[in-house]
């Protein structure tokens, strides 16, 4: 028995087929305009999940690359600052360098020594100002606290001062002790802590800055935590402690060539230069004679300055090594992001030629369906008249 094809049934089947052709045409048009194989998770869950995983890896690698590039530029600024300081301290060709001024001090007259002393104290302040340089809005050498200038000047502390002792807390410009802050000479401070102090609370803070404080950044080294603690080898410590690169903190005992030992000599190069300038300014302005004990201390400070040369260069080289690592890591992260981008493009993007061909074929099928509709509607109308 042949089933009777009614007008309603014919139109229903036609509308269904026409909608399918229209839907196919819409998908083909979307593929051409968006150049994507799918536009929703429901269209291809497996492929969409894989693409999301690759895109997530790409976004993370791109973020790590941006952070690494910012750090690299920060280290470039820091390296340039140390290069300028190296020239200020040790340049043999520059008559205004600290090493040249120290050599000239021995042969200078009274007024000349005073002037050289003024030059040294000014040079110390210039070096501190260079170490207060910024990258963007952040201070480069301020450790983890990048919003406040790391180096400041304040009352010069007495290195041997202890709470409850009989020693004066500060030093006057002539080297004598005082407990009156307004009478004290200018001394160097790092993040609010006196650099030359041997006082236990100050030493504890400096130890924390140099040995404990960190500012860990994820630059693609496999960031990992164990028991809530970050594994140091999987992150990059971006904190630059300015006091470290200039010799550290506290004082030392210097032994001269004749065996004489001089105590309480600063280890920080800025403090050394600053005190050298203070001693020269205390010389007699007419004869150039040294104040009592100043010549011995000047020789000890000069030797400490010479010894600081190798230490400064070693730490400068250490920074250069870190800068080189960041440059190499940038290249690695760039290769990684390029590879991940290529992967998700191959999975998500359509072949333009194939997409256009599919669109043209879908358009042809849709147009053909419209033409078929004309004949169906005509026959349906005649069937209705025959009834």
Coordinates of C-alpha atoms in Angstrom, one line a residue:
X1 CA 0.0 0.0 0.0
X2 CA 1.4 3.4 -1.1
X3 CA 1.1 6.0 1.6
X4 CA -0.9 9.1 0.6
X5 CA 1.3 12.2 0.5
X6 CA -0.8 15.0 1.9
X7 CA -0.1 18.7 1.5
X8 CA 0.6 19.2 5.2
X9 CA 3.1 16.3 5.2
X10 CA 4.8 17.5 2.1
X11 CA 5.2 21.0 3.5
X12 CA 6.4 19.7 6.8
X13 CA 9.2 17.7 5.2
X14 CA 10.1 20.6 3.0
X15 CA 10.4 23.0 5.9
X16 CA 12.6 20.5 7.8
X17 CA 14.9 20.0 4.8
X18 CA 15.0 23.8 4.1
X19 CA 15.9 24.5 7.8
X20 CA 18.7 22.0 7.6
X21 CA 20.1 23.6 4.4
X22 CA 19.8 27.0 6.1
X23 CA 21.6 25.8 9.2
X24 CA 24.4 24.2 7.1
X25 CA 24.7 27.5 5.2
X26 CA 24.9 29.5 8.5
X27 CA 27.7 27.3 9.8
X28 CA 29.6 27.5 6.6
X29 CA 29.2 31.3 6.5
X30 CA 30.4 31.5 10.2
X31 CA 33.4 29.4 9.4
X32 CA 34.3 31.8 6.6
X33 CA 33.8 35.0 8.7
X34 CA 35.3 33.8 12.0
X35 CA 37.9 31.4 10.5
X36 CA 37.2 29.0 13.4
X37 CA 36.2 25.3 13.4
X38 CA 33.8 25.9 16.3
X39 CA 32.3 28.8 18.2
X40 CA 30.9 27.0 21.2
X41 CA 31.9 24.2 23.5
X42 CA 28.9 22.2 22.6
X43 CA 29.9 22.0 18.9
X44 CA 33.0 19.9 19.6
X45 CA 33.6 19.3 23.4
X46 CA 36.7 17.2 23.0
X47 CA 38.4 19.6 20.6
X48 CA 37.3 22.6 22.6
X49 CA 38.7 21.1 25.8
X50 CA 42.1 20.4 24.2
X51 CA 42.2 23.9 22.7
X52 CA 41.3 25.5 26.1
X53 CA 44.2 23.6 27.7
X54 CA 46.6 24.8 25.1
X55 CA 45.3 28.4 25.2
X56 CA 45.6 28.4 29.0
X57 CA 49.3 27.3 28.7
X58 CA 49.8 30.0 26.1
X59 CA 48.3 32.7 28.3
X60 CA 50.4 31.7 31.2
X61 CA 53.6 31.6 29.1
X62 CA 52.7 35.0 27.6
X63 CA 52.2 36.4 31.2
X64 CA 55.6 34.9 32.3
X65 CA 57.2 36.4 29.2
X66 CA 55.8 39.9 30.0
X67 CA 57.0 39.7 33.6
X68 CA 60.4 38.4 32.5
X69 CA 60.8 41.3 30.0
X70 CA 59.9 43.8 32.7
X71 CA 62.5 42.2 35.1
X72 CA 65.1 42.2 32.3
X73 CA 64.7 45.9 31.7
X74 CA 64.9 46.5 35.5
X75 CA 68.2 44.6 35.7
X76 CA 69.5 46.6 32.7
X77 CA 68.7 49.8 34.6
X78 CA 70.4 48.4 37.7
X79 CA 73.5 47.2 35.7
X80 CA 73.8 50.7 34.1
X81 CA 73.6 52.3 37.5
X82 CA 76.5 50.1 38.8
X83 CA 78.5 50.9 35.7
X84 CA 78.1 54.6 36.4
X85 CA 79.1 54.1 40.0
X86 CA 82.1 52.0 39.0
X87 CA 83.3 55.0 36.9
X88 CA 82.7 57.4 39.8
X89 CA 84.7 55.2 42.1
X90 CA 87.6 53.6 40.2
X91 CA 88.0 55.2 36.8
X92 CA 91.7 55.9 36.2
X93 CA 91.0 58.3 33.4
X94 CA 88.7 60.5 35.4
X95 CA 90.4 63.0 37.7
X96 CA 87.2 63.4 39.6
X97 CA 86.8 59.7 40.5
X98 CA 87.2 58.8 44.1
X99 CA 90.4 56.8 43.5
X100 CA 92.0 59.8 41.8
X101 CA 90.9 62.2 44.6
X102 CA 92.4 59.8 47.2
X103 CA 95.7 59.8 45.4
X104 CA 95.7 63.6 45.1
X105 CA 95.0 64.1 48.8
X106 CA 98.5 63.1 49.9
X107 CA 100.1 65.8 47.9
X108 CA 97.6 68.6 48.4
X109 CA 98.0 71.8 50.3
X110 CA 95.6 72.9 53.1
X111 CA 93.0 74.5 51.0
X112 CA 93.3 71.7 48.4
X113 CA 92.6 69.0 50.9
X114 CA 89.5 70.7 52.2
X115 CA 88.3 71.1 48.6
X116 CA 89.0 67.4 47.9
X117 CA 87.1 66.5 51.0
X118 CA 84.1 68.5 49.8
X119 CA 84.3 66.7 46.5
X120 CA 84.3 63.3 48.2
X121 CA 81.3 64.0 50.4
X122 CA 79.5 65.3 47.3
X123 CA 80.5 62.2 45.4
X124 CA 79.1 60.0 48.2
X125 CA 75.8 61.7 47.9
X126 CA 75.8 61.4 44.1
X127 CA 76.4 57.6 44.4
X128 CA 73.5 57.3 46.9
X129 CA 71.3 59.3 44.5
X130 CA 72.3 57.0 41.7
X131 CA 71.3 54.0 43.8
X132 CA 67.9 55.6 44.4
X133 CA 67.2 55.3 40.7
X134 CA 63.8 54.1 39.5
X135 CA 62.4 51.8 36.8
X136 CA 58.9 53.1 36.1
X137 CA 57.4 54.0 39.5
X138 CA 59.5 51.6 41.5
X139 CA 62.9 52.0 43.1
X140 CA 65.3 49.5 41.6
X141 CA 67.6 48.9 44.6
X142 CA 65.0 49.0 47.4
X143 CA 64.6 45.2 47.9
X144 CA 61.0 44.2 48.3
X145 CA 59.9 47.7 49.3
X146 CA 60.0 49.4 45.9
X147 CA 57.8 52.4 46.8
X148 CA 60.3 54.2 49.1
X149 CA 63.8 55.5 48.3
X150 CA 66.3 52.9 49.8
X151 CA 69.2 55.3 50.6
X152 CA 68.8 58.4 52.8
X153 CA 71.0 60.6 54.9
X154 CA 70.5 61.2 58.6
X155 CA 72.4 61.6 61.9
X156 CA 75.6 59.6 61.7
X157 CA 75.5 56.9 64.3
X158 CA 78.4 55.9 66.5
X159 CA 79.3 52.3 65.4
X160 CA 80.2 51.2 68.9
X161 CA 77.1 52.6 70.5
X162 CA 75.1 50.1 72.6
X163 CA 71.8 50.7 74.4
X164 CA 72.5 51.5 78.1
X165 CA 76.2 52.1 77.5
X166 CA 78.3 55.2 78.1
X167 CA 79.2 55.9 74.5
X168 CA 77.5 58.7 72.6
X169 CA 74.9 57.7 70.1
X170 CA 76.0 59.9 67.3
X171 CA 79.3 61.3 65.8
X172 CA 80.0 64.9 65.2
X173 CA 81.7 66.2 62.0
X174 CA 85.0 66.3 64.0
X175 CA 84.6 62.6 64.9
X176 CA 83.7 63.1 68.6
X177 CA 80.7 61.5 70.2
X178 CA 77.4 63.2 71.1
X179 CA 73.9 62.3 72.2
X180 CA 72.4 65.4 70.5
X181 CA 71.0 64.5 67.1
X182 CA 71.2 68.0 65.7
X183 CA 75.0 68.1 66.3
X184 CA 75.6 64.8 64.4
X185 CA 77.3 64.6 61.0
X186 CA 75.5 63.2 58.1
X187 CA 75.5 59.4 57.8
X188 CA 74.1 56.8 55.4
X189 CA 70.8 54.9 56.0
X190 CA 69.4 52.0 54.1
X191 CA 65.6 51.6 54.3
X192 CA 65.6 53.5 57.6
X193 CA 68.5 51.5 59.2
X194 CA 71.9 53.1 59.9
X195 CA 74.4 51.3 57.5
X196 CA 77.4 51.6 59.8
X197 CA 75.6 50.6 63.0
X198 CA 76.7 47.6 65.0
X199 CA 73.7 47.8 67.3
X200 CA 72.0 44.4 67.5
X201 CA 68.5 45.6 66.4
X202 CA 70.0 47.3 63.4
X203 CA 72.1 44.3 62.5
X204 CA 69.1 42.1 62.8
X205 CA 67.2 44.2 60.3
X206 CA 70.1 44.3 57.9
X207 CA 70.4 40.5 58.2
X208 CA 66.8 40.2 57.3
X209 CA 67.1 42.4 54.2
X210 CA 70.1 40.5 52.9
X211 CA 69.4 36.9 53.9
X212 CA 65.7 36.4 54.4
X213 CA 63.6 39.0 52.4
X214 CA 62.6 37.9 48.9
X215 CA 60.3 39.0 46.2
X216 CA 59.6 35.8 44.2
X217 CA 58.4 36.1 40.6
X218 CA 57.1 33.3 38.4
X219 CA 59.2 33.5 35.1
X220 CA 58.5 30.0 33.8
X221 CA 60.8 28.0 36.1
X222 CA 58.1 25.6 37.2
X223 CA 56.6 27.5 40.1
X224 CA 56.1 25.0 42.9
X225 CA 55.1 25.1 46.6
X226 CA 55.7 22.5 49.3
X227 CA 53.7 22.8 52.6
X228 CA 52.7 26.4 51.7
X229 CA 56.3 27.4 51.1
X230 CA 57.6 28.3 47.6
X231 CA 60.5 26.2 46.4
X232 CA 63.2 28.9 45.7
X233 CA 64.6 27.1 42.7
X234 CA 61.3 27.3 40.9
X235 CA 61.0 31.2 41.1
X236 CA 63.2 34.2 40.5
X237 CA 64.0 36.5 43.4
X238 CA 63.6 40.0 41.9
X239 CA 64.6 42.0 45.0
X240 CA 67.8 44.0 44.6
X241 CA 69.2 45.0 47.9
X242 CA 71.3 48.1 47.2
X243 CA 73.3 47.8 50.3
X244 CA 74.6 44.4 49.2
X245 CA 76.1 45.7 46.0
X246 CA 78.0 48.5 47.8
X247 CA 79.8 46.3 50.3
X248 CA 77.1 45.6 52.9
X249 CA 76.7 47.1 56.4
X250 CA 78.5 47.4 59.7
X251 CA 82.2 48.0 60.3
X252 CA 85.5 46.1 60.0
X253 CA 89.0 46.1 61.4
X254 CA 91.6 47.1 58.8
X255 CA 95.3 46.2 59.2
X256 CA 97.8 48.5 57.6
X257 CA 101.1 47.5 56.1
X258 CA 103.0 48.3 59.3
X259 CA 100.7 46.0 61.2
X260 CA 98.7 48.7 62.8
X261 CA 95.0 47.7 63.2
X262 CA 92.3 50.3 62.9
X263 CA 88.8 49.4 64.2
X264 CA 85.3 50.5 63.2
X265 CA 86.1 51.2 59.6
X266 CA 82.8 51.1 57.5
X267 CA 82.4 48.3 55.0
X268 CA 79.9 50.2 52.8
X269 CA 81.7 52.1 50.0
X270 CA 79.4 55.1 50.3
X271 CA 80.2 55.4 54.0
X272 CA 83.9 55.0 53.3
X273 CA 83.8 57.8 50.7
X274 CA 81.7 60.0 53.0
X275 CA 84.1 59.6 56.0
X276 CA 87.2 60.2 53.8
X277 CA 85.6 63.5 52.7
X278 CA 84.8 64.4 56.4
X279 CA 88.4 63.7 57.4
X280 CA 89.9 65.9 54.6
X281 CA 87.5 68.7 55.5
X282 CA 88.8 68.6 59.1
X283 CA 92.4 69.3 57.9
X284 CA 93.8 72.7 58.7
X285 CA 92.7 75.0 55.9
X286 CA 96.0 76.9 55.8
X287 CA 98.6 74.2 56.4
X288 CA 96.7 71.0 55.5
X289 CA 97.8 69.4 58.8
X290 CA 95.7 66.4 59.9
X291 CA 93.7 66.4 63.1
X292 CA 94.8 64.0 65.8
X293 CA 94.4 60.4 64.6
X294 CA 92.9 61.4 61.3
X295 CA 95.9 60.4 59.2
X296 CA 95.8 56.9 60.5
X297 CA 92.1 56.6 59.9
X298 CA 92.4 58.1 56.5
X299 CA 95.0 55.4 55.5
X300 CA 92.8 52.7 56.9
X301 CA 89.8 54.0 55.0
X302 CA 91.9 54.2 51.8
X303 CA 92.9 50.6 52.2
X304 CA 89.3 49.6 52.8
X305 CA 88.3 51.5 49.7
X306 CA 90.9 49.6 47.6
X307 CA 89.8 46.3 49.0
X308 CA 86.2 47.1 48.2
X309 CA 87.1 47.2 44.4
X310 CA 87.2 43.5 44.0
X311 CA 84.0 43.0 46.1
X312 CA 82.1 45.6 44.0
X313 CA 83.2 44.0 40.7
X314 CA 82.3 40.5 41.9
X315 CA 78.8 41.6 42.8
X316 CA 78.5 43.6 39.6
X317 CA 79.5 40.5 37.7
X318 CA 76.9 38.5 39.7
X319 CA 74.2 41.0 38.5
X320 CA 75.5 40.6 34.9
X321 CA 75.0 36.9 35.2
X322 CA 71.4 37.3 36.4
X323 CA 70.7 39.7 33.5
X324 CA 72.1 37.2 31.1
X325 CA 69.8 34.5 32.5
X326 CA 66.8 36.8 32.1
X327 CA 67.7 37.5 28.5
X328 CA 68.1 33.7 27.7
X329 CA 64.8 33.0 29.6
X330 CA 63.1 35.6 27.4
X331 CA 64.2 33.8 24.3
X332 CA 63.0 30.5 25.7
X333 CA 59.6 31.9 26.7
X334 CA 59.2 33.5 23.2
X335 CA 59.8 30.2 21.6
X336 CA 57.3 28.5 23.9
X337 CA 54.6 31.1 23.2
X338 CA 55.1 30.9 19.5
X339 CA 54.9 27.1 19.6
X340 CA 51.7 27.1 21.7
X341 CA 50.1 29.7 19.5
X342 CA 50.8 27.6 16.4
X343 CA 49.3 24.6 18.1
X344 CA 45.9 26.2 19.0
X345 CA 45.7 27.9 15.6
X346 CA 46.1 24.6 13.9
X347 CA 43.4 23.1 16.0
X348 CA 40.9 26.0 15.9
X349 CA 41.4 27.7 12.6
X350 CA 39.9 26.5 9.4
X351 CA 41.5 26.1 6.0
X352 CA 40.3 29.3 4.2
X353 CA 40.1 27.5 0.8
X354 CA 38.1 24.6 2.2
X355 CA 35.8 26.9 4.2
X356 CA 35.0 29.0 1.1
X357 CA 34.3 25.8 -0.9
X358 CA 32.0 24.4 1.8
X359 CA 30.2 27.8 1.9
X360 CA 29.7 27.9 -1.8
X361 CA 28.4 24.3 -1.9
X362 CA 26.0 25.1 1.1
X363 CA 24.8 28.1 -0.7
X364 CA 24.1 26.1 -3.9
X365 CA 22.1 23.5 -1.8
X366 CA 20.1 26.2 -0.1
X367 CA 19.3 27.9 -3.4
X368 CA 18.3 24.5 -4.9
X369 CA 16.0 23.9 -1.9
X370 CA 14.3 27.2 -2.5
X371 CA 13.7 26.3 -6.1
X372 CA 12.2 22.9 -5.1
X373 CA 9.8 24.8 -2.9
X374 CA 8.2 26.5 -5.9
X375 CA 7.2 23.2 -7.5
X376 CA 6.0 21.8 -4.2
X377 CA 3.8 24.9 -3.5
X378 CA 2.4 24.8 -7.0
X379 CA 1.4 21.1 -6.7
X380 CA -0.1 21.6 -3.3
X381 CA -2.3 24.5 -4.6
X382 CA -3.6 22.2 -7.5
X383 CA -4.3 19.4 -5.0
X384 CA -6.3 21.9 -3.0
X385 CA -8.3 23.0 -6.1
X386 CA -9.0 19.4 -7.1
X387 CA -10.5 18.8 -3.7

